PDB file of C-alpha atoms in Angstrom:
ATOM      1  CA  MET A   1     -28.459 -96.944  10.306  1.00 49.00           C
ATOM      2  CA  SER A   2     -29.637 -96.665  13.899  1.00 63.00           C
ATOM      3  CA  ASN A   3     -28.259 -94.100  16.321  1.00 68.00           C
ATOM      4  CA  TYR A   4     -28.192 -96.813  18.979  1.00 66.00           C
ATOM      5  CA  LEU A   5     -25.664 -99.564  19.577  1.00 79.00           C
ATOM      6  CA  LEU A   6     -28.590-101.669  20.790  1.00 82.00           C
ATOM      7  CA  GLU A   7     -31.753-102.074  18.748  1.00 90.00           C
ATOM      8  CA  GLU A   8     -33.944 -99.042  18.209  1.00 92.00           C
ATOM      9  CA  GLU A   9     -36.854-100.110  20.446  1.00 95.00           C
ATOM     10  CA  ILE A  10     -34.482-100.483  23.402  1.00 96.00           C
ATOM     11  CA  GLY A  11     -32.820 -97.151  22.614  1.00 95.00           C
ATOM     12  CA  GLU A  12     -36.128 -95.327  22.421  1.00 96.00           C
ATOM     13  CA  LEU A  13     -37.280 -96.729  25.756  1.00 97.00           C
ATOM     14  CA  ALA A  14     -33.917 -95.922  27.352  1.00 98.00           C
ATOM     15  CA  ALA A  15     -34.293 -92.340  26.090  1.00 97.00           C
ATOM     16  CA  ARG A  16     -37.653 -92.130  27.853  1.00 98.00           C
ATOM     17  CA  VAL A  17     -36.061 -93.474  31.047  1.00 98.00           C
ATOM     18  CA  VAL A  18     -33.398 -90.760  30.906  1.00 98.00           C
ATOM     19  CA  GLN A  19     -35.822 -87.958  29.988  1.00 98.00           C
ATOM     20  CA  GLU A  20     -38.516 -88.822  32.523  1.00 98.00           C
ATOM     21  CA  ASN A  21     -36.137 -89.522  35.396  1.00 98.00           C
ATOM     22  CA  THR A  22     -34.274 -86.295  34.654  1.00 98.00           C
ATOM     23  CA  LYS A  23     -37.575 -84.391  34.890  1.00 98.00           C
ATOM     24  CA  ALA A  24     -38.360 -86.196  38.151  1.00 98.00           C
ATOM     25  CA  ALA A  25     -34.841 -85.465  39.502  1.00 98.00           C
ATOM     26  CA  ARG A  26     -34.515 -89.164  40.204  1.00 98.00           C
ATOM     27  CA  THR A  27     -31.459 -91.411  39.919  1.00 98.00           C
ATOM     28  CA  VAL A  28     -31.452 -95.135  39.214  1.00 98.00           C
ATOM     29  CA  ALA A  29     -29.297 -98.196  39.781  1.00 98.00           C
ATOM     30  CA  THR A  30     -29.442-101.596  38.140  1.00 98.00           C
ATOM     31  CA  ALA A  31     -28.658-105.033  39.548  1.00 98.00           C
ATOM     32  CA  GLU A  32     -28.452-107.401  36.600  1.00 98.00           C
ATOM     33  CA  SER A  33     -27.851-111.090  36.198  1.00 98.00           C
ATOM     34  CA  CYS A  34     -29.220-112.635  32.988  1.00 97.00           C
ATOM     35  CA  THR A  35     -29.176-109.291  31.146  1.00 97.00           C
ATOM     36  CA  GLY A  36     -25.456-108.909  31.842  1.00 97.00           C
ATOM     37  CA  GLY A  37     -25.477-105.115  31.962  1.00 98.00           C
ATOM     38  CA  LEU A  38     -27.761-104.534  28.966  1.00 97.00           C
ATOM     39  CA  VAL A  39     -30.119-102.321  30.979  1.00 98.00           C
ATOM     40  CA  ALA A  40     -27.341-100.047  32.212  1.00 98.00           C
ATOM     41  CA  GLY A  41     -25.770-100.183  28.751  1.00 97.00           C
ATOM     42  CA  ALA A  42     -29.008 -99.067  27.121  1.00 97.00           C
ATOM     43  CA  ILE A  43     -29.299 -96.129  29.503  1.00 98.00           C
ATOM     44  CA  THR A  44     -25.712 -95.030  28.824  1.00 97.00           C
ATOM     45  CA  GLU A  45     -26.466 -94.969  25.084  1.00 95.00           C
ATOM     46  CA  ILE A  46     -28.414 -91.782  25.788  1.00 97.00           C
ATOM     47  CA  ALA A  47     -26.773 -88.367  26.057  1.00 96.00           C
ATOM     48  CA  GLY A  48     -27.457 -86.963  29.504  1.00 97.00           C
ATOM     49  CA  SER A  49     -27.647 -90.383  31.144  1.00 98.00           C
ATOM     50  CA  SER A  50     -25.062 -89.374  33.738  1.00 98.00           C
ATOM     51  CA  ALA A  51     -27.752 -87.283  35.420  1.00 97.00           C
ATOM     52  CA  VAL A  52     -29.867 -90.421  35.886  1.00 98.00           C
ATOM     53  CA  LEU A  53     -27.735 -93.573  36.151  1.00 98.00           C
ATOM     54  CA  ASP A  54     -25.873 -93.758  39.447  1.00 98.00           C
ATOM     55  CA  ARG A  55     -24.388 -97.218  38.833  1.00 98.00           C
ATOM     56  CA  GLY A  56     -25.021-100.713  37.592  1.00 98.00           C
ATOM     57  CA  PHE A  57     -24.115-104.026  39.168  1.00 98.00           C
ATOM     58  CA  VAL A  58     -23.582-107.065  36.948  1.00 98.00           C
ATOM     59  CA  THR A  59     -23.896-109.975  39.352  1.00 98.00           C
ATOM     60  CA  TYR A  60     -24.046-113.008  37.121  1.00 97.00           C
ATOM     61  CA  SER A  61     -22.796-115.570  39.647  1.00 98.00           C
ATOM     62  CA  ASN A  62     -24.403-116.370  42.977  1.00 98.00           C
ATOM     63  CA  GLU A  63     -21.145-115.350  44.655  1.00 98.00           C
ATOM     64  CA  ALA A  64     -21.332-111.919  43.024  1.00 98.00           C
ATOM     65  CA  LYS A  65     -24.931-111.491  44.197  1.00 98.00           C
ATOM     66  CA  MET A  66     -23.833-112.256  47.754  1.00 98.00           C
ATOM     67  CA  GLU A  67     -20.561-110.268  47.719  1.00 98.00           C
ATOM     68  CA  MET A  68     -21.614-107.179  45.752  1.00 98.00           C
ATOM     69  CA  LEU A  69     -25.269-106.855  46.773  1.00 98.00           C
ATOM     70  CA  GLY A  70     -25.461-108.631  50.107  1.00 98.00           C
ATOM     71  CA  VAL A  71     -27.923-111.310  49.015  1.00 98.00           C
ATOM     72  CA  ALA A  72     -28.061-113.881  51.819  1.00 98.00           C
ATOM     73  CA  GLN A  73     -26.844-117.362  50.977  1.00 98.00           C
ATOM     74  CA  ASP A  74     -30.017-118.697  52.632  1.00 98.00           C
ATOM     75  CA  ILE A  75     -32.144-116.902  50.022  1.00 98.00           C
ATOM     76  CA  ILE A  76     -30.233-118.456  47.143  1.00 98.00           C
ATOM     77  CA  GLU A  77     -30.207-121.924  48.733  1.00 98.00           C
ATOM     78  CA  THR A  78     -33.898-121.809  49.654  1.00 98.00           C
ATOM     79  CA  PHE A  79     -35.479-120.017  46.698  1.00 97.00           C
ATOM     80  CA  GLY A  80     -32.767-119.968  44.038  1.00 97.00           C
ATOM     81  CA  ALA A  81     -31.185-117.095  42.151  1.00 98.00           C
ATOM     82  CA  VAL A  82     -34.226-116.936  39.861  1.00 98.00           C
ATOM     83  CA  SER A  83     -36.759-115.958  42.514  1.00 97.00           C
ATOM     84  CA  ILE A  84     -38.644-112.909  43.708  1.00 96.00           C
ATOM     85  CA  ALA A  85     -36.841-113.199  47.050  1.00 96.00           C
ATOM     86  CA  CYS A  86     -33.458-113.034  45.342  1.00 97.00           C
ATOM     87  CA  VAL A  87     -34.212-110.100  43.046  1.00 98.00           C
ATOM     88  CA  TRP A  88     -35.870-108.178  45.868  1.00 96.00           C
ATOM     89  CA  SER A  89     -32.701-108.633  47.906  1.00 97.00           C
ATOM     90  CA  MET A  90     -30.616-107.617  44.865  1.00 98.00           C
ATOM     91  CA  ALA A  91     -32.652-104.426  44.424  1.00 97.00           C
ATOM     92  CA  GLN A  92     -32.357-103.588  48.119  1.00 96.00           C
ATOM     93  CA  GLY A  93     -28.616-104.249  47.988  1.00 97.00           C
ATOM     94  CA  ALA A  94     -28.243-101.979  44.955  1.00 98.00           C
ATOM     95  CA  LEU A  95     -29.956 -99.157  46.859  1.00 97.00           C
ATOM     96  CA  GLU A  96     -27.830 -99.722  49.956  1.00 97.00           C
ATOM     97  CA  ARG A  97     -24.638 -99.651  47.886  1.00 98.00           C
ATOM     98  CA  SER A  98     -25.514 -96.660  45.719  1.00 98.00           C
ATOM     99  CA  ASN A  99     -26.896 -93.145  45.841  1.00 98.00           C
ATOM    100  CA  ALA A 100     -29.862 -94.048  43.628  1.00 98.00           C
ATOM    101  CA  ASP A 101     -33.481 -93.262  44.383  1.00 97.00           C
ATOM    102  CA  VAL A 102     -34.781 -96.411  42.685  1.00 97.00           C
ATOM    103  CA  ALA A 103     -33.208 -99.748  41.743  1.00 97.00           C
ATOM    104  CA  VAL A 104     -34.324-102.508  39.455  1.00 98.00           C
ATOM    105  CA  ALA A 105     -33.024-106.079  39.652  1.00 98.00           C
ATOM    106  CA  ILE A 106     -33.229-108.852  37.050  1.00 98.00           C
ATOM    107  CA  SER A 107     -32.387-112.564  37.204  1.00 98.00           C
ATOM    108  CA  GLY A 108     -33.488-115.364  34.935  1.00 97.00           C
ATOM    109  CA  VAL A 109     -32.911-118.388  32.751  1.00 96.00           C
ATOM    110  CA  ALA A 110     -31.964-117.032  29.320  1.00 94.00           C
ATOM    111  CA  GLY A 111     -31.335-120.450  27.783  1.00 90.00           C
ATOM    112  CA  PRO A 112     -31.035-122.341  25.651  1.00 89.00           C
ATOM    113  CA  GLY A 113     -30.312-124.745  28.527  1.00 87.00           C
ATOM    114  CA  GLY A 114     -30.529-124.425  32.282  1.00 89.00           C
ATOM    115  CA  GLY A 115     -34.281-124.501  32.677  1.00 90.00           C
ATOM    116  CA  THR A 116     -36.207-126.797  34.984  1.00 90.00           C
ATOM    117  CA  GLN A 117     -39.833-127.834  35.178  1.00 89.00           C
ATOM    118  CA  LEU A 118     -40.466-125.150  37.815  1.00 92.00           C
ATOM    119  CA  LYS A 119     -38.307-122.514  36.116  1.00 94.00           C
ATOM    120  CA  PRO A 120     -38.259-123.196  32.378  1.00 94.00           C
ATOM    121  CA  VAL A 121     -36.022-121.369  29.938  1.00 93.00           C
ATOM    122  CA  GLY A 122     -37.406-117.879  29.505  1.00 95.00           C
ATOM    123  CA  THR A 123     -38.283-117.439  33.190  1.00 97.00           C
ATOM    124  CA  VAL A 124     -37.153-114.007  34.357  1.00 98.00           C
ATOM    125  CA  VAL A 125     -37.884-112.293  37.660  1.00 98.00           C
ATOM    126  CA  PHE A 126     -37.795-108.565  38.313  1.00 98.00           C
ATOM    127  CA  ALA A 127     -37.933-106.367  41.395  1.00 98.00           C
ATOM    128  CA  ARG A 128     -38.034-102.627  41.903  1.00 97.00           C
ATOM    129  CA  ALA A 129     -37.163-100.913  45.168  1.00 96.00           C
ATOM    130  CA  TYR A 130     -37.337 -97.266  46.200  1.00 95.00           C
ATOM    131  CA  ARG A 131     -35.131 -95.507  48.708  1.00 95.00           C
ATOM    132  CA  ASN A 132     -36.884 -94.619  51.990  1.00 89.00           C
ATOM    133  CA  GLN A 133     -40.091 -96.377  51.049  1.00 84.00           C
ATOM    134  CA  ASP A 134     -41.564 -99.047  53.249  1.00 75.00           C
ATOM    135  CA  GLY A 135     -44.137-101.513  52.096  1.00 70.00           C
ATOM    136  CA  GLU A 136     -44.471-104.779  50.295  1.00 73.00           C
ATOM    137  CA  PRO A 137     -41.716-105.880  47.933  1.00 73.00           C
ATOM    138  CA  GLU A 138     -42.433-105.172  44.267  1.00 81.00           C
ATOM    139  CA  GLY A 139     -41.577-108.230  42.235  1.00 91.00           C
ATOM    140  CA  GLU A 140     -42.754-109.942  39.098  1.00 95.00           C
ATOM    141  CA  LEU A 141     -42.103-113.240  37.380  1.00 95.00           C
ATOM    142  CA  LYS A 142     -42.451-113.477  33.598  1.00 95.00           C
ATOM    143  CA  VAL A 143     -41.914-116.324  31.175  1.00 94.00           C
ATOM    144  CA  PHE A 144     -40.748-115.077  27.793  1.00 93.00           C
ATOM    145  CA  GLU A 145     -41.284-117.212  24.711  1.00 83.00           C
ATOM    146  CA  GLY A 146     -38.596-118.410  22.350  1.00 72.00           C
ATOM    147  CA  GLY A 147     -35.828-119.210  24.806  1.00 68.00           C
ATOM    148  CA  GLU A 148     -35.181-122.664  23.379  1.00 72.00           C
ATOM    149  CA  GLY A 149     -34.929-121.540  19.731  1.00 71.00           C
ATOM    150  CA  PRO A 150     -31.746-120.685  17.817  1.00 74.00           C
ATOM    151  CA  ASP A 151     -32.016-117.002  18.734  1.00 82.00           C
ATOM    152  CA  GLY A 152     -33.732-117.745  22.028  1.00 87.00           C
ATOM    153  CA  ARG A 153     -31.106-116.458  24.423  1.00 92.00           C
ATOM    154  CA  ALA A 154     -31.018-113.083  22.674  1.00 93.00           C
ATOM    155  CA  ALA A 155     -34.834-112.957  22.562  1.00 92.00           C
ATOM    156  CA  VAL A 156     -35.149-113.572  26.313  1.00 95.00           C
ATOM    157  CA  ARG A 157     -32.456-111.022  27.170  1.00 95.00           C
ATOM    158  CA  ARG A 158     -34.028-108.452  24.838  1.00 95.00           C
ATOM    159  CA  GLN A 159     -37.487-108.854  26.375  1.00 96.00           C
ATOM    160  CA  ALA A 160     -36.035-108.748  29.890  1.00 97.00           C
ATOM    161  CA  THR A 161     -34.143-105.542  29.091  1.00 98.00           C
ATOM    162  CA  LEU A 162     -37.313-103.883  27.792  1.00 98.00           C
ATOM    163  CA  CYS A 163     -39.272-104.935  30.875  1.00 97.00           C
ATOM    164  CA  ALA A 164     -36.583-103.644  33.247  1.00 98.00           C
ATOM    165  CA  LEU A 165     -36.407-100.300  31.427  1.00 98.00           C
ATOM    166  CA  GLU A 166     -40.181 -99.964  31.776  1.00 97.00           C
ATOM    167  CA  LEU A 167     -39.839-100.537  35.508  1.00 97.00           C
ATOM    168  CA  LEU A 168     -37.455 -97.562  35.683  1.00 98.00           C
ATOM    169  CA  LEU A 169     -40.024 -95.122  34.299  1.00 97.00           C
ATOM    170  CA  PRO A 170     -41.408 -92.795  36.988  1.00 95.00           C
TER     171      PRO A 170
END
């Protein structure tokens, strides 16, 4: 039996996030859409996580992204919720509305439906932003396999959670 509510690989990576950010005296925030709070949930599985996790935002709807994180309606209308522009704005909003040193944002098409030719099922975008750091936005688009299969939604969300946790390592 695992010591983690979530699968062991996620728990082990979350433990690293807590340990390494504790050593770095760094706090984190999450802004999650398609992962629905799994990243923050994985971190809180770990004893001592309160020293690292400032807060998590679950902004599944476009309205929540705009209201809770300050994402401009123009960004969503122009680029869509599954875009580097949107997740960058989500990450910035999470920093502005928290005390965290770093924020990660995730949005995507978990499936099994909802994909388009330009953004097929399995498309997930990520951004990481640091407090008081200027420079180019850090964003990444990934397409995870298996989103259309019977366990596809879970597979996409699992892979997205792992990727976001990696982005929170110092």
